[in-house]
Amino acid sequence: MELREALAYLREHHQSLLNTDASVLGVAYTPDDGEADFYIIELSLDEEAKAEEGVDYYNVHLEGGNISSSEGIEDYLGDENIDNLIEELPEFTEKIQYQLYQLENSPFGYESSFALKNIFPSLPDPDDSDPTTFKSEAIALITKLNKQ
């Protein structure tokens, strides 16, 4: 799903997403970004705003980093208006595909290689693989995912 489709999907399938613990995630390879080579983007609806005010308030959680680095970048954005929210987001968020994931553990809060391994189980173990090989395999999987 493209970004707008994914946000609309959140609104339409809100309850089923909650019931199944599914997440709407996008994964981006951003080689021209000075802060991170990879980003994981989670789209969600604010539970409190939905329950108490009946308002669809969209949240976007971005977390990025580089392979073999514990340094990273994290950002949270939100808005009731999809157009306003998209204007605030980095451009790459509109160029990737979003998928439903049911992950055992959240990919957030980990070094990028471990976060990517969580999303793409076919990647080699980050502790036992060459970082260059791991990165090239991750790029191939992300590229394939975003061409759908």
C-alpha positions as a Python dict, from the first residue, in 0.01 Angstrom:
ca = {
    (1, 'M'): (0, 0, 0),
    (2, 'E'): (115, 351, -67),
    (3, 'L'): (115, 602, 220),
    (4, 'R'): (-235, 745, 162),
    (5, 'E'): (-379, 397, 113),
    (6, 'A'): (-213, 277, 432),
    (7, 'L'): (-353, 567, 635),
    (8, 'A'): (-701, 502, 493),
    (9, 'Y'): (-656, 132, 573),
    (10, 'L'): (-581, 224, 935),
    (11, 'R'): (-906, 414, 961),
    (12, 'E'): (-1115, 143, 793),
    (13, 'H'): (-960, -156, 974),
    (14, 'H'): (-879, 0, 1307),
    (15, 'Q'): (-1052, -257, 1525),
    (16, 'S'): (-925, -562, 1339),
    (17, 'L'): (-570, -429, 1363),
    (18, 'L'): (-613, -396, 1739),
    (19, 'N'): (-763, -743, 1768),
    (20, 'T'): (-479, -910, 1579),
    (21, 'D'): (-188, -700, 1712),
    (22, 'A'): (-97, -618, 1354),
    (23, 'S'): (115, -315, 1264),
    (24, 'V'): (128, -112, 945),
    (25, 'L'): (497, -63, 868),
    (26, 'G'): (710, 72, 589),
    (27, 'V'): (1083, 15, 549),
    (28, 'A'): (1306, 252, 356),
    (29, 'Y'): (1664, 246, 236),
    (30, 'T'): (1783, 608, 235),
    (31, 'P'): (2147, 622, 115),
    (32, 'D'): (2133, 999, 60),
    (33, 'D'): (2020, 1070, 416),
    (34, 'G'): (2305, 1200, 631),
    (35, 'E'): (2158, 1057, 951),
    (36, 'A'): (2044, 706, 860),
    (37, 'D'): (2069, 447, 583),
    (38, 'F'): (1751, 270, 691),
    (39, 'Y'): (1419, 380, 836),
    (40, 'I'): (1128, 186, 976),
    (41, 'I'): (801, 377, 970),
    (42, 'E'): (499, 273, 1175),
    (43, 'L'): (155, 416, 1104),
    (44, 'S'): (-112, 406, 1372),
    (45, 'L'): (-425, 575, 1503),
    (46, 'D'): (-418, 743, 1842),
    (47, 'E'): (-626, 515, 2064),
    (48, 'E'): (-720, 784, 2313),
    (49, 'A'): (-837, 1035, 2051),
    (50, 'K'): (-1041, 764, 1878),
    (51, 'A'): (-1201, 630, 2197),
    (52, 'E'): (-1263, 952, 2388),
    (53, 'E'): (-1317, 1210, 2115),
    (54, 'G'): (-1416, 998, 1814),
    (55, 'V'): (-1138, 1163, 1615),
    (56, 'D'): (-907, 988, 1372),
    (57, 'Y'): (-567, 1120, 1479),
    (58, 'Y'): (-287, 961, 1276),
    (59, 'N'): (52, 891, 1432),
    (60, 'V'): (375, 822, 1248),
    (61, 'H'): (675, 679, 1431),
    (62, 'L'): (1002, 693, 1236),
    (63, 'E'): (1319, 526, 1353),
    (64, 'G'): (1637, 515, 1150),
    (65, 'G'): (1997, 414, 1174),
    (66, 'N'): (2297, 254, 1012),
    (67, 'I'): (2417, -107, 1016),
    (68, 'S'): (2654, -183, 1305),
    (69, 'S'): (2584, 147, 1477),
    (70, 'S'): (2394, 200, 1797),
    (71, 'E'): (2336, 563, 1700),
    (72, 'G'): (2002, 638, 1543),
    (73, 'I'): (1730, 889, 1483),
    (74, 'E'): (1373, 879, 1608),
    (75, 'D'): (1080, 1105, 1535),
    (76, 'Y'): (706, 1110, 1609),
    (77, 'L'): (459, 1307, 1402),
    (78, 'G'): (83, 1322, 1412),
    (79, 'D'): (-220, 1505, 1276),
    (80, 'E'): (-595, 1464, 1223),
    (81, 'N'): (-557, 1576, 863),
    (82, 'I'): (-382, 1329, 631),
    (83, 'D'): (-268, 1600, 388),
    (84, 'N'): (-113, 1807, 667),
    (85, 'L'): (58, 1501, 810),
    (86, 'I'): (204, 1399, 474),
    (87, 'E'): (344, 1751, 428),
    (88, 'E'): (535, 1714, 757),
    (89, 'L'): (685, 1375, 672),
    (90, 'P'): (1015, 1316, 496),
    (91, 'E'): (972, 1270, 121),
    (92, 'F'): (1084, 906, 121),
    (93, 'T'): (776, 806, 324),
    (94, 'E'): (562, 864, 14),
    (95, 'K'): (786, 655, -211),
    (96, 'I'): (770, 326, -23),
    (97, 'Q'): (513, 53, 27),
    (98, 'Y'): (346, -21, 359),
    (99, 'Q'): (256, -371, 472),
    (100, 'L'): (74, -538, 758),
    (101, 'Y'): (307, -717, 995),
    (102, 'Q'): (241, -936, 1295),
    (103, 'L'): (577, -933, 1462),
    (104, 'E'): (660, -1116, 1780),
    (105, 'N'): (864, -815, 1898),
    (106, 'S'): (851, -450, 1801),
    (107, 'P'): (1134, -349, 1566),
    (108, 'F'): (1173, -20, 1752),
    (109, 'G'): (1444, 50, 2006),
    (110, 'Y'): (1703, -179, 1849),
    (111, 'E'): (2017, -124, 1644),
    (112, 'S'): (1914, -107, 1276),
    (113, 'S'): (2049, -449, 1185),
    (114, 'F'): (1846, -620, 1460),
    (115, 'A'): (1535, -417, 1373),
    (116, 'L'): (1566, -520, 1009),
    (117, 'K'): (1624, -885, 1106),
    (118, 'N'): (1300, -869, 1305),
    (119, 'I'): (1108, -756, 995),
    (120, 'F'): (1299, -974, 748),
    (121, 'P'): (1369, -1309, 919),
    (122, 'S'): (1558, -1434, 611),
    (123, 'L'): (1841, -1190, 685),
    (124, 'P'): (2147, -1346, 847),
    (125, 'D'): (2210, -1310, 1219),
    (126, 'P'): (2362, -961, 1260),
    (127, 'D'): (2605, -1092, 1524),
    (128, 'D'): (2741, -1363, 1293),
    (129, 'S'): (2752, -1190, 955),
    (130, 'D'): (2974, -945, 775),
    (131, 'P'): (2813, -597, 798),
    (132, 'T'): (2868, -533, 427),
    (133, 'T'): (2695, -858, 331),
    (134, 'F'): (2413, -795, 577),
    (135, 'K'): (2361, -444, 439),
    (136, 'S'): (2352, -558, 76),
    (137, 'E'): (2101, -834, 159),
    (138, 'A'): (1886, -586, 354),
    (139, 'I'): (1892, -339, 64),
    (140, 'A'): (1783, -614, -178),
    (141, 'L'): (1488, -712, 44),
    (142, 'I'): (1379, -351, 97),
    (143, 'T'): (1408, -275, -275),
    (144, 'K'): (1196, -581, -359),
    (145, 'L'): (937, -487, -94),
    (146, 'N'): (902, -132, -226),
    (147, 'K'): (863, -234, -592),
    (148, 'Q'): (535, -413, -524),
}
